[in-house]
Coordinates of C-alpha atoms and ligand atoms in Angstrom, one line a residue:
M1109 CA 11.3 28.7 -13.2
S1110 CA 10.3 26.0 -10.7
Y1111 CA 11.9 26.1 -7.3
F1112 CA 13.3 23.0 -8.2
S1113 CA 16.0 24.2 -10.0
D1114 CA 16.9 26.0 -6.6
L1115 CA 18.0 22.5 -5.7
G1116 CA 20.6 22.3 -8.5
L1117 CA 18.9 19.7 -10.5
A1118 CA 20.2 19.3 -14.6
E1119 CA 18.3 21.3 -16.9
P1120 CA 16.7 18.2 -18.8
I1121 CA 15.0 17.0 -15.3
L1122 CA 13.8 20.4 -14.6
R1123 CA 12.3 20.4 -18.2
A1124 CA 10.7 16.6 -17.4
L1125 CA 9.3 18.0 -14.1
E1126 CA 7.8 21.3 -15.8
T1127 CA 6.0 18.6 -18.1
K1128 CA 4.6 17.0 -15.3
G1129 CA 3.5 20.1 -13.5
Y1130 CA 5.7 19.8 -10.6
N1131 CA 6.6 23.3 -9.5
D1132 CA 7.5 22.9 -5.6
P1133 CA 9.6 20.1 -4.1
T1134 CA 7.7 18.4 -1.5
P1135 CA 9.4 18.6 2.1
I1136 CA 11.2 15.1 1.4
Q1137 CA 12.5 16.3 -1.6
R1138 CA 13.7 19.5 -0.6
Q1139 CA 15.5 18.0 2.4
A1140 CA 17.0 15.1 0.6
I1141 CA 17.7 16.1 -2.9
P1142 CA 20.8 18.3 -1.9
A1143 CA 22.5 15.6 0.1
L1144 CA 22.3 13.1 -2.2
L1145 CA 23.3 15.3 -5.1
E1146 CA 26.6 15.5 -3.2
G1147 CA 26.3 11.5 -2.9
R1148 CA 25.3 11.4 0.6
D1149 CA 23.7 8.2 1.7
L1150 CA 20.1 8.7 3.1
L1151 CA 17.8 7.2 5.8
G1152 CA 14.8 8.2 5.1
I1153 CA 11.9 7.8 7.1
A1154 CA 8.6 8.6 4.9
Q1155 CA 5.6 7.1 3.6
T1156 CA 4.2 6.5 -0.1
G1157 CA 2.5 9.8 -1.2
T1158 CA 5.3 12.2 0.3
G1159 CA 7.1 12.4 -3.1
K1160 CA 10.1 10.2 -2.0
T1161 CA 9.9 8.6 -5.5
A1162 CA 11.2 11.8 -7.0
A1163 CA 13.0 12.5 -3.8
F1164 CA 15.4 9.6 -4.7
S1165 CA 15.2 9.7 -8.2
L1166 CA 16.0 13.1 -9.4
P1167 CA 19.4 13.5 -7.7
S1168 CA 20.2 10.1 -8.9
L1169 CA 19.3 10.6 -12.2
H1170 CA 21.1 14.1 -12.4
R1171 CA 24.5 12.3 -11.0
L1172 CA 24.3 9.4 -13.7
A1173 CA 24.0 12.0 -16.2
A1174 CA 26.8 14.2 -15.0
D1175 CA 28.8 10.8 -15.4
P1176 CA 28.0 9.1 -18.7
K1177 CA 29.1 5.4 -19.3
P1178 CA 28.4 3.1 -21.9
R1179 CA 26.2 0.0 -20.7
K1180 CA 28.0 -2.9 -19.6
P1181 CA 25.9 -6.4 -20.1
A1182 CA 23.9 -7.9 -17.5
S1183 CA 24.8 -4.6 -15.4
C1184 CA 22.9 -1.8 -13.9
R1185 CA 24.2 1.7 -12.5
M1186 CA 21.2 2.0 -10.1
L1187 CA 19.7 -0.4 -8.6
V1188 CA 16.0 0.0 -6.7
L1189 CA 14.5 -2.7 -4.5
S1190 CA 10.8 -2.5 -4.0
P1191 CA 8.7 -5.1 -2.3
T1192 CA 6.0 -5.4 -4.5
R1193 CA 5.1 -5.9 -8.0
E1194 CA 3.0 -3.0 -8.7
L1195 CA 5.1 -0.4 -6.2
A1196 CA 8.3 -1.5 -8.4
A1197 CA 6.1 -1.1 -11.9
Q1198 CA 5.0 2.5 -10.5
I1199 CA 8.7 3.3 -9.5
A1200 CA 10.0 2.9 -12.6
E1201 CA 6.9 4.6 -14.5
N1202 CA 7.8 7.7 -12.7
I1203 CA 11.5 7.2 -13.3
K1204 CA 11.1 6.9 -16.6
G1205 CA 9.1 10.4 -16.9
Y1206 CA 11.5 11.9 -14.9
A1207 CA 14.4 10.9 -16.9
K1208 CA 12.5 11.2 -20.5
N1209 CA 15.4 14.1 -21.5
L1210 CA 18.1 11.9 -20.9
K1211 CA 19.7 9.2 -22.2
L1212 CA 19.4 6.7 -19.5
G1213 CA 17.5 3.3 -19.6
V1214 CA 15.2 2.1 -17.2
D1215 CA 14.1 -1.2 -16.7
C1216 CA 11.8 -2.9 -14.0
V1217 CA 12.0 -6.8 -13.4
F1218 CA 9.4 -8.5 -10.4
G1219 CA 8.4 -11.8 -10.2
G1220 CA 4.7 -13.6 -11.2
V1221 CA 5.7 -13.1 -14.8
P1222 CA 8.3 -15.3 -17.3
I1223 CA 11.9 -14.8 -16.2
G1224 CA 13.2 -15.5 -19.9
K1225 CA 12.4 -12.4 -21.3
Q1226 CA 13.8 -9.9 -18.6
A1227 CA 16.9 -12.0 -18.6
R1228 CA 17.1 -11.3 -22.1
R1229 CA 16.5 -7.5 -21.7
L1230 CA 19.4 -7.6 -19.4
V1231 CA 21.8 -8.8 -21.7
Q1232 CA 22.5 -5.2 -22.8
G1233 CA 22.7 -4.1 -19.4
T1234 CA 20.4 -1.0 -18.1
D1235 CA 21.0 2.2 -16.2
I1236 CA 18.2 1.9 -13.9
L1237 CA 17.0 -1.1 -12.6
V1238 CA 13.7 -1.5 -10.6
A1239 CA 13.3 -5.0 -8.9
T1240 CA 11.5 -6.8 -6.4
P1241 CA 14.0 -9.1 -4.1
G1242 CA 13.0 -12.4 -5.2
R1243 CA 13.0 -12.0 -8.9
L1244 CA 16.5 -10.0 -8.6
L1245 CA 18.1 -12.7 -7.0
D1246 CA 16.5 -15.2 -9.6
L1247 CA 18.3 -13.6 -12.3
I1248 CA 21.5 -13.1 -10.5
D1249 CA 21.5 -17.1 -9.9
N1250 CA 20.6 -17.2 -13.5
R1251 CA 24.1 -15.2 -14.4
A1252 CA 21.4 -12.7 -16.0
L1253 CA 22.7 -10.0 -13.8
T1254 CA 25.4 -9.0 -11.4
L1255 CA 25.3 -6.2 -9.0
G1256 CA 29.2 -5.5 -9.3
R1257 CA 28.8 -2.1 -11.0
T1258 CA 25.9 -0.3 -9.0
E1259 CA 26.6 3.0 -8.0
I1260 CA 23.7 3.9 -6.6
F1261 CA 21.3 1.6 -4.2
V1262 CA 18.0 2.1 -2.9
L1263 CA 15.9 0.0 -0.6
D1264 CA 12.5 1.3 -0.3
E1265 CA 9.6 0.2 2.1
A1266 CA 12.3 -1.7 4.4
D1267 CA 10.0 -2.1 7.4
Q1268 CA 7.4 -4.2 4.6
M1269 CA 10.2 -5.9 3.0
M1270 CA 11.0 -7.3 6.7
D1271 CA 7.2 -8.2 6.9
L1272 CA 7.3 -10.1 4.1
G1273 CA 10.2 -12.0 4.8
F1274 CA 13.0 -10.6 2.6
I1275 CA 15.6 -10.1 5.4
H1276 CA 17.7 -13.1 4.1
A1277 CA 17.3 -12.0 0.4
L1278 CA 18.2 -8.1 1.4
K1279 CA 21.6 -9.4 3.5
R1280 CA 22.5 -11.5 0.5
V1281 CA 21.7 -8.3 -2.0
A1282 CA 23.9 -6.3 0.6
N1283 CA 27.0 -9.1 0.0
L1284 CA 27.0 -8.8 -3.8
L1285 CA 26.9 -4.7 -4.0
P1286 CA 30.4 -2.8 -4.2
K1287 CA 31.6 -1.1 -1.3
N1288 CA 32.2 1.9 -2.6
R1289 CA 28.3 3.1 -4.0
Q1290 CA 25.7 5.5 -2.5
S1291 CA 23.0 3.8 -0.6
L1292 CA 19.4 5.0 0.1
F1293 CA 17.3 3.6 2.5
F1294 CA 13.6 4.1 3.0
S1295 CA 10.9 2.9 5.5
A1296 CA 7.7 4.3 6.9
T1297 CA 8.7 3.0 10.2
M1298 CA 11.8 2.7 12.1
P1299 CA 11.8 0.2 14.8
K1300 CA 15.0 -1.2 16.0
S1301 CA 15.1 -4.2 13.6
I1302 CA 14.6 -1.9 10.6
E1303 CA 17.3 0.2 11.7
D1304 CA 19.7 -2.4 12.3
L1305 CA 18.7 -3.7 8.7
G1306 CA 19.8 -0.2 7.5
K1307 CA 23.2 -0.5 9.0
Q1308 CA 24.1 -3.3 6.5
F1309 CA 23.6 -0.7 3.7
I1310 CA 24.1 2.7 4.6
Q1311 CA 27.4 4.7 6.1
N1312 CA 27.0 7.7 7.8
P1313 CA 23.5 8.7 6.4
V1314 CA 21.5 12.3 6.8
R1315 CA 18.6 11.2 8.1
V1316 CA 15.2 12.9 6.7
E1317 CA 12.2 12.5 8.4
V1318 CA 8.7 13.5 7.3
A1319 CA 5.1 13.7 8.3
P1320 CA 5.4 10.9 11.1
Q1321 CA 2.6 8.3 10.6
S1322 CA 0.2 9.4 13.2
T1323 CA -0.1 12.8 11.5
T1324 CA -0.8 11.7 8.1
A1325 CA -4.2 10.5 9.4
E1326 CA -5.4 13.9 10.6
R1327 CA -6.9 15.0 6.9
V1328 CA -8.9 12.0 7.0
E1329 CA -12.4 11.9 8.2
Q1330 CA -12.6 8.6 10.1
Y1331 CA -15.5 6.8 11.2
V1332 CA -16.2 3.4 12.7
T1333 CA -19.2 1.2 12.8
F1334 CA -19.7 -1.3 15.5
L1335 CA -20.9 -4.8 14.2
N1336 CA -21.0 -8.2 13.9
Q1337 CA -18.7 -9.6 11.6
A1338 CA -21.7 -11.7 9.7
E1339 CA -23.5 -8.0 9.1
K1340 CA -20.2 -6.5 7.5
Q1341 CA -20.9 -7.5 3.8
A1342 CA -24.6 -6.5 3.9
L1343 CA -23.7 -2.7 5.6
L1344 CA -20.7 -2.7 2.9
S1345 CA -22.8 -3.1 0.0
L1346 CA -25.5 -0.7 1.3
R1347 CA -23.3 1.9 2.2
I1348 CA -21.4 1.5 -1.2
R1349 CA -24.6 1.5 -3.4
A1350 CA -25.9 4.3 -1.6
M1351 CA -22.9 6.5 -1.9
L1352 CA -22.5 5.3 -5.7
A1353 CA -26.2 6.5 -6.2
D1354 CA -25.9 10.1 -4.7
K1355 CA -22.4 10.1 -6.2
T1356 CA -20.7 11.0 -3.1
L1357 CA -18.3 8.2 -3.8
D1358 CA -15.8 8.6 -6.3
R1359 CA -13.3 5.6 -6.0
A1360 CA -13.1 3.0 -3.0
L1361 CA -10.8 1.0 -1.4
V1362 CA -11.8 -2.1 0.4
F1363 CA -9.3 -3.6 2.9
T1364 CA -9.8 -7.2 4.0
R1365 CA -7.6 -9.2 5.7
T1366 CA -7.4 -12.2 3.6
K1367 CA -7.2 -12.8 -0.1
H1368 CA -10.1 -15.2 0.0
G1369 CA -12.1 -12.7 1.9
A1370 CA -11.3 -10.0 -0.6
D1371 CA -12.6 -12.5 -3.2
R1372 CA -16.0 -13.3 -1.2
V1373 CA -16.3 -9.5 -0.9
V1374 CA -16.2 -8.9 -4.3
R1375 CA -18.5 -11.5 -5.4
N1376 CA -21.2 -10.1 -2.7
L1377 CA -20.8 -6.6 -4.1
N1378 CA -21.3 -7.9 -7.6
A1379 CA -24.1 -9.8 -6.8
A1380 CA -25.7 -6.1 -5.4
G1381 CA -24.8 -4.6 -8.8
I1382 CA -21.9 -2.9 -7.8
D1383 CA -18.8 -3.2 -10.0
A1384 CA -16.0 -4.1 -7.7
R1385 CA -12.5 -6.0 -8.4
A1386 CA -9.8 -7.6 -6.5
I1387 CA -6.3 -7.3 -6.0
H1388 CA -4.0 -9.5 -4.2
G1389 CA -1.1 -12.1 -3.9
N1390 CA -3.5 -15.1 -5.7
K1391 CA -4.1 -13.0 -8.5
T1392 CA -2.3 -13.4 -11.8
Q1393 CA 0.0 -10.3 -12.7
A1394 CA -2.4 -9.5 -15.9
Q1395 CA -5.6 -9.8 -13.1
R1396 CA -3.8 -7.4 -11.0
T1397 CA -2.7 -5.1 -13.7
A1398 CA -6.4 -4.9 -15.3
A1399 CA -8.1 -4.2 -12.1
L1400 CA -5.7 -1.5 -11.3
E1401 CA -6.1 -0.1 -14.5
A1402 CA -10.2 -0.4 -14.4
F1403 CA -9.7 1.4 -11.0
R1404 CA -7.3 4.1 -12.1
Q1405 CA -9.5 4.9 -15.1
G1406 CA -12.7 4.7 -13.2
S1407 CA -14.5 2.3 -15.2
C1408 CA -14.6 0.2 -11.6
P1409 CA -15.3 2.0 -8.7
V1410 CA -14.6 0.0 -5.9
L1411 CA -11.2 -1.9 -5.6
V1412 CA -10.7 -4.5 -2.9
A1413 CA -7.4 -5.3 -1.5
T1414 CA -5.6 -7.1 0.8
D1415 CA -2.5 -4.9 2.7
I1416 CA 0.2 -6.2 0.8
A1417 CA -1.4 -5.7 -2.4
A1418 CA -3.0 -2.4 -1.8
R1419 CA 0.7 -1.1 -0.4
G1420 CA 2.0 1.6 -2.1
I1421 CA -0.7 2.0 -5.0
D1422 CA -0.8 5.4 -6.2
V1423 CA -3.9 6.1 -7.4
S1424 CA -5.2 9.6 -7.3
G1425 CA -9.2 10.3 -6.5
V1426 CA -9.7 7.6 -3.8
S1427 CA -12.6 9.2 -1.9
H1428 CA -13.1 6.3 0.4
V1429 CA -11.0 3.5 2.2
F1430 CA -13.2 0.8 4.2
N1431 CA -11.7 -1.3 6.5
F1432 CA -13.8 -4.2 6.1
E1433 CA -11.7 -5.8 8.6
L1434 CA -9.2 -3.8 10.9
P1435 CA -5.3 -4.6 10.9
N1436 CA -4.2 -6.0 14.0
V1437 CA -1.0 -3.8 13.6
A1438 CA -2.0 0.1 14.1
E1439 CA 0.8 1.0 11.5
Q1440 CA -1.3 -0.7 8.9
Y1441 CA -4.3 1.3 9.3
V1442 CA -2.4 4.6 8.8
H1443 CA -0.7 3.0 5.5
R1444 CA -4.5 2.1 4.4
I1445 CA -6.0 5.2 5.2
G1446 CA -3.1 7.0 3.6
R1447 CA -4.5 5.6 0.3
T1448 CA -6.9 8.3 0.4
A1449 CA -6.2 11.9 1.4
R1450 CA -3.0 12.0 -1.0
A1451 CA -1.3 15.2 -2.1
G1452 CA -3.2 16.9 -0.3
A1453 CA -6.9 16.0 -0.6
D1454 CA -9.1 14.6 2.0
G1455 CA -10.8 11.4 2.4
I1456 CA -13.1 9.7 4.5
A1457 CA -12.3 6.1 6.0
I1458 CA -15.0 4.1 7.5
S1459 CA -13.8 0.9 9.7
F1460 CA -16.2 -2.0 10.3
C1461 CA -15.3 -3.1 14.1
A1462 CA -16.2 -6.7 15.4
P1463 CA -16.4 -7.2 19.0
D1464 CA -13.1 -9.2 18.6
E1465 CA -11.3 -6.3 16.8
K1466 CA -12.1 -3.9 19.3
P1467 CA -8.6 -4.6 20.9
Y1468 CA -7.2 -3.4 17.2
L1469 CA -9.2 -0.3 17.4
R1470 CA -7.8 1.0 20.8
D1471 CA -4.3 0.3 19.4
I1472 CA -5.3 2.3 16.3
E1473 CA -6.5 5.4 18.3
K1474 CA -3.8 5.5 20.6
L1475 CA -1.1 5.5 17.5
T1476 CA -3.3 8.2 15.6
K1477 CA -4.3 10.2 18.5
V1478 CA -7.8 10.1 16.6
K1479 CA -11.0 9.2 18.1
L1480 CA -13.0 7.8 15.5
E1481 CA -16.6 8.7 15.2
Q1482 CA -18.9 6.4 15.9
V1483 CA -21.4 5.9 13.3
P1484 CA -24.6 3.3 14.0
L1485 CA -26.2 0.6 11.8
P1486 CA -28.8 2.3 9.6
E1487 CA -32.0 2.1 11.3
N1488 CA -33.5 -0.3 8.4
F1489 CA -30.3 -2.3 8.3
L1490 CA -31.6 -5.5 8.9
A1491 CA -34.7 -5.1 6.6
E1492 CA -32.4 -3.8 3.6
A1493 CA -29.9 -6.2 4.3
A1494 CA -32.0 -8.9 3.9
K1495 CA -33.1 -7.5 0.1
L1496 CA -29.7 -7.7 -0.6
P1497 CA -29.0 -10.6 -3.2
S1498 CA -26.0 -12.6 -2.2
A1499 CA -23.6 -14.4 -4.6
K1500 CA -24.7 -17.7 -5.2
R1501 CA -22.4 -20.4 -3.8
T1502 CA -23.1 -24.1 -3.6
P1503 CA -22.6 -25.5 -0.2
E1504 CA -19.6 -27.2 -1.5
Q1505 CA -17.8 -23.9 -2.9
L1506 CA -18.9 -22.5 0.5
A1507 CA -17.2 -25.0 2.5
Q1508 CA -14.1 -24.6 0.4
D1509 CA -14.3 -20.7 1.0
A1510 CA -14.4 -21.3 4.7
R1511 CA -11.4 -24.0 4.4
R1512 CA -9.2 -21.5 2.1
E1513 CA -10.1 -18.4 4.6
E1514 CA -9.1 -20.5 7.4
R1515 CA -5.7 -21.3 5.5
D1516 CA -5.3 -17.3 5.1
E1517 CA -5.9 -16.5 8.4
R1518 CA -3.7 -19.2 9.9
G1519 CA -0.8 -17.9 7.5
R1520 CA -1.5 -14.3 8.9
F1521 CA -1.1 -15.6 12.5
G1522 CA 1.4 -17.7 11.7
D1523 CA 5.3 -17.6 11.5
R1524 CA 6.8 -14.1 11.2
G1525 CA 8.0 -13.8 7.4
E1526 CA 7.4 -17.4 6.7
R1527 CA 6.8 -17.7 2.8
R1528 CA 4.0 -19.8 1.6
G1529 CA 4.0 -22.0 -1.6
G1530 CA 3.4 -21.2 -5.1
G1531 CA 4.9 -19.0 -7.9
G1532 CA 8.3 -17.9 -7.2
R1533 CA 10.2 -15.3 -5.1
D1534 CA 8.4 -12.3 -6.0
G1535 CA 7.4 -9.7 -3.3
N1536 CA 3.6 -10.1 -3.0
R1537 CA 3.0 -12.8 -0.5
D1538 CA -0.1 -11.5 1.3
G1539 CA 0.9 -14.2 4.1
G1540 CA 3.3 -14.5 6.7
R1541 CA 2.5 -11.5 8.7
G1542 CA 2.9 -12.8 12.1
R1543 CA 1.5 -10.8 15.1
P1544 CA 4.3 -7.9 16.2
Q1545 CA 5.4 -8.2 19.9
G1546 CA 3.2 -6.8 22.1
Q1547 CA -0.3 -7.4 19.7
K1548 CA -3.2 -8.7 21.1
P1549 CA -4.5 -11.5 19.9
A1550 CA -8.0 -12.1 18.3
Q1551 CA -10.4 -13.4 20.8
G1552 CA -11.2 -17.0 19.3
G1553 CA -14.2 -18.4 17.8
Q1554 CA -15.6 -14.8 17.2
R1555 CA -15.6 -15.1 13.2
S1556 CA -18.3 -16.8 11.2
G1557 CA -17.6 -18.9 8.7
G1558 CA -20.1 -17.4 6.3
D1559 CA -22.2 -14.5 5.4
G1560 CA -25.6 -13.6 7.7
Q1561 CA -25.0 -16.0 10.5
R1562 CA -25.1 -13.8 13.2
T1563 CA -27.3 -11.6 14.7
A1564 CA -26.9 -7.7 15.4
A1565 CA -24.9 -6.6 18.2
E1566 CA -27.5 -4.6 20.3
G1567 CA -25.9 -1.8 22.5
E1568 CA -22.9 -1.5 20.2
R1569 CA -24.3 1.1 17.9
G1570 CA -24.5 4.4 19.7
E1571 CA -27.4 6.1 18.6
A1572 CA -29.3 3.3 16.9
G1573 CA -31.9 4.1 14.9
K1574 CA -31.0 7.3 13.6
P1575 CA -29.7 6.8 10.0
R1576 CA -26.9 8.7 8.9
R1577 CA -25.3 9.3 5.5
F1578 CA -21.6 10.4 5.0
R1579 CA -21.7 14.2 3.6
P1580 CA -20.7 14.2 -0.2
R1581 CA -17.4 15.5 -0.5
G1582 CA -16.6 19.5 0.1
A1583 CA -20.4 19.8 1.2
P1584 CA -21.0 21.6 4.4
G1585 CA -22.7 19.6 7.2
V1586 CA -23.9 19.6 11.0
G1587 CA -22.7 18.8 14.3
A1588 CA -19.1 18.2 16.2
H1589 CA -16.0 17.1 13.9
R1590 CA -16.7 19.9 11.4
N1591 CA -19.8 18.0 10.3
K1592 CA -18.6 15.7 8.7
V1593 CA -21.6 13.3 8.9
R1594 CA -25.2 14.5 8.1
R1595 CA -28.3 13.0 9.2
A1596 CA -30.6 11.8 6.7
G1597 CA -34.2 12.9 6.4
Ligands
AMP88 P1 5.4 8.8 -4.1 O1 5.6 9.7 -2.6 O2 6.7 9.2 -4.6 O3 4.5 7.7 -4.4 O4 4.8 10.5 -4.6 C1 3.3 10.4 -4.7 C2 2.5 11.4 -5.7 O5 3.0 12.8 -5.9 C3 3.0 11.0 -7.2 O6 2.0 10.7 -8.0 C4 4.2 11.7 -7.6 O7 4.1 11.9 -8.8 C5 3.6 13.2 -6.8 N1 4.6 14.1 -6.8 C6 5.8 13.7 -6.5 N2 6.7 15.2 -6.1 C7 5.8 16.0 -6.4 C8 5.7 17.2 -6.6 N3 7.0 17.9 -6.3 N4 4.6 18.1 -6.6 C9 3.5 17.4 -7.0 N5 3.3 15.9 -7.3 C10 4.4 15.4 -6.8

């Protein structure tokens, strides 16, 4: 018998958990499930990776199953709002698994795919609907859905919703929900603006907080290399190639600041013989699903992503996270490196820091209270970099790339929350994430337009000339920091 039974969950749910091999509830599950079974509202401060999907799904399924009702057309009994398509799909899959021994229907709707099919599915109504906010409102506007029968409402990743500019959509949803309902509100961070948003949804909630963000980073070995922007691609290709060759890398997530930057990194990795794919808001849903699936199954070991696209993606076995560019919001760094070190495993995070990114690094170290260990460029870096083939681009294509990246960059630093054109109201805008208050601006003019245009920054390399290699996972090493780094040769 599992410890889940102590929490009072119904037998069909316990059986589903047994099939999944979950024995013990995670801390957030232990804290949240009893209160949710009583019908209380909940304010949860938790990141993806803590088991929060099950924390809100299991007691909700229990309550819905305990009070069976026939499905009503264009209605749902439980609504889960999620900021991105991937996360919505993942949540729906999880809920389907937990509900497999119950007679409850689970459906998922998000933008980027035709709306007609989704609307037709909703004609019969469903028990549990997982949705991104834009598509939800489109369906409501098309009279394919009403929220008047929603008994349980879950708002997931509230901070990300705000960053994506969903505030007005959420206020509309709040007005459409019946007053008499149970509401759950989750966010990884709880600044005042998010707390105020929460007040529109939840009443007298139980407050549950697990693993404050800055501490989740402790299980991850963290390194930084100081270099110029133009040197990053070569270092990334060399590091990944070496790690794949000596089998120290299982799966790597590479974070870039912009969508076009992600495409450029993929092109160059491919040119260097490394199988990599990109996932970001400009890709079609089919491309994103295919890339994620290849990464999940291990046929493609490197996934290059922007923050928004990668948020919440639950892929086990990510051994390395590379920050090709440092995020300008320190919390984002914690989210990124949280993609590795999931479910108790440890992971390695490697950041590439250009001179104009040093203020971001300072903010990150202040938040995480971890000083990143400095790793110099390899001794033979320039010679090795020169040997790397680069992706063939015509001068016109290069100019176009530079223009696109500039546009991406403007979008990032532009109006907070503003959405940019194309593709309906789904939750995967990568842009519009303005610099938060108090954030230091990037020092202008540092970014290069293409590859290989800048020379090495001497004096930024720590013990320059001593090549180092990241230790295989689990292998012993030498030196400080529990020997996370081993010198080669
Ligand atoms: P989440 O935070 O909901 O994204 O969950 C993170 C991962 O932990 C998912 O892969 C879940 O399937 C898994 N998980 C959730 N609850 C448990 C549990 N009690 N025991 C083991 N794994 C779990």
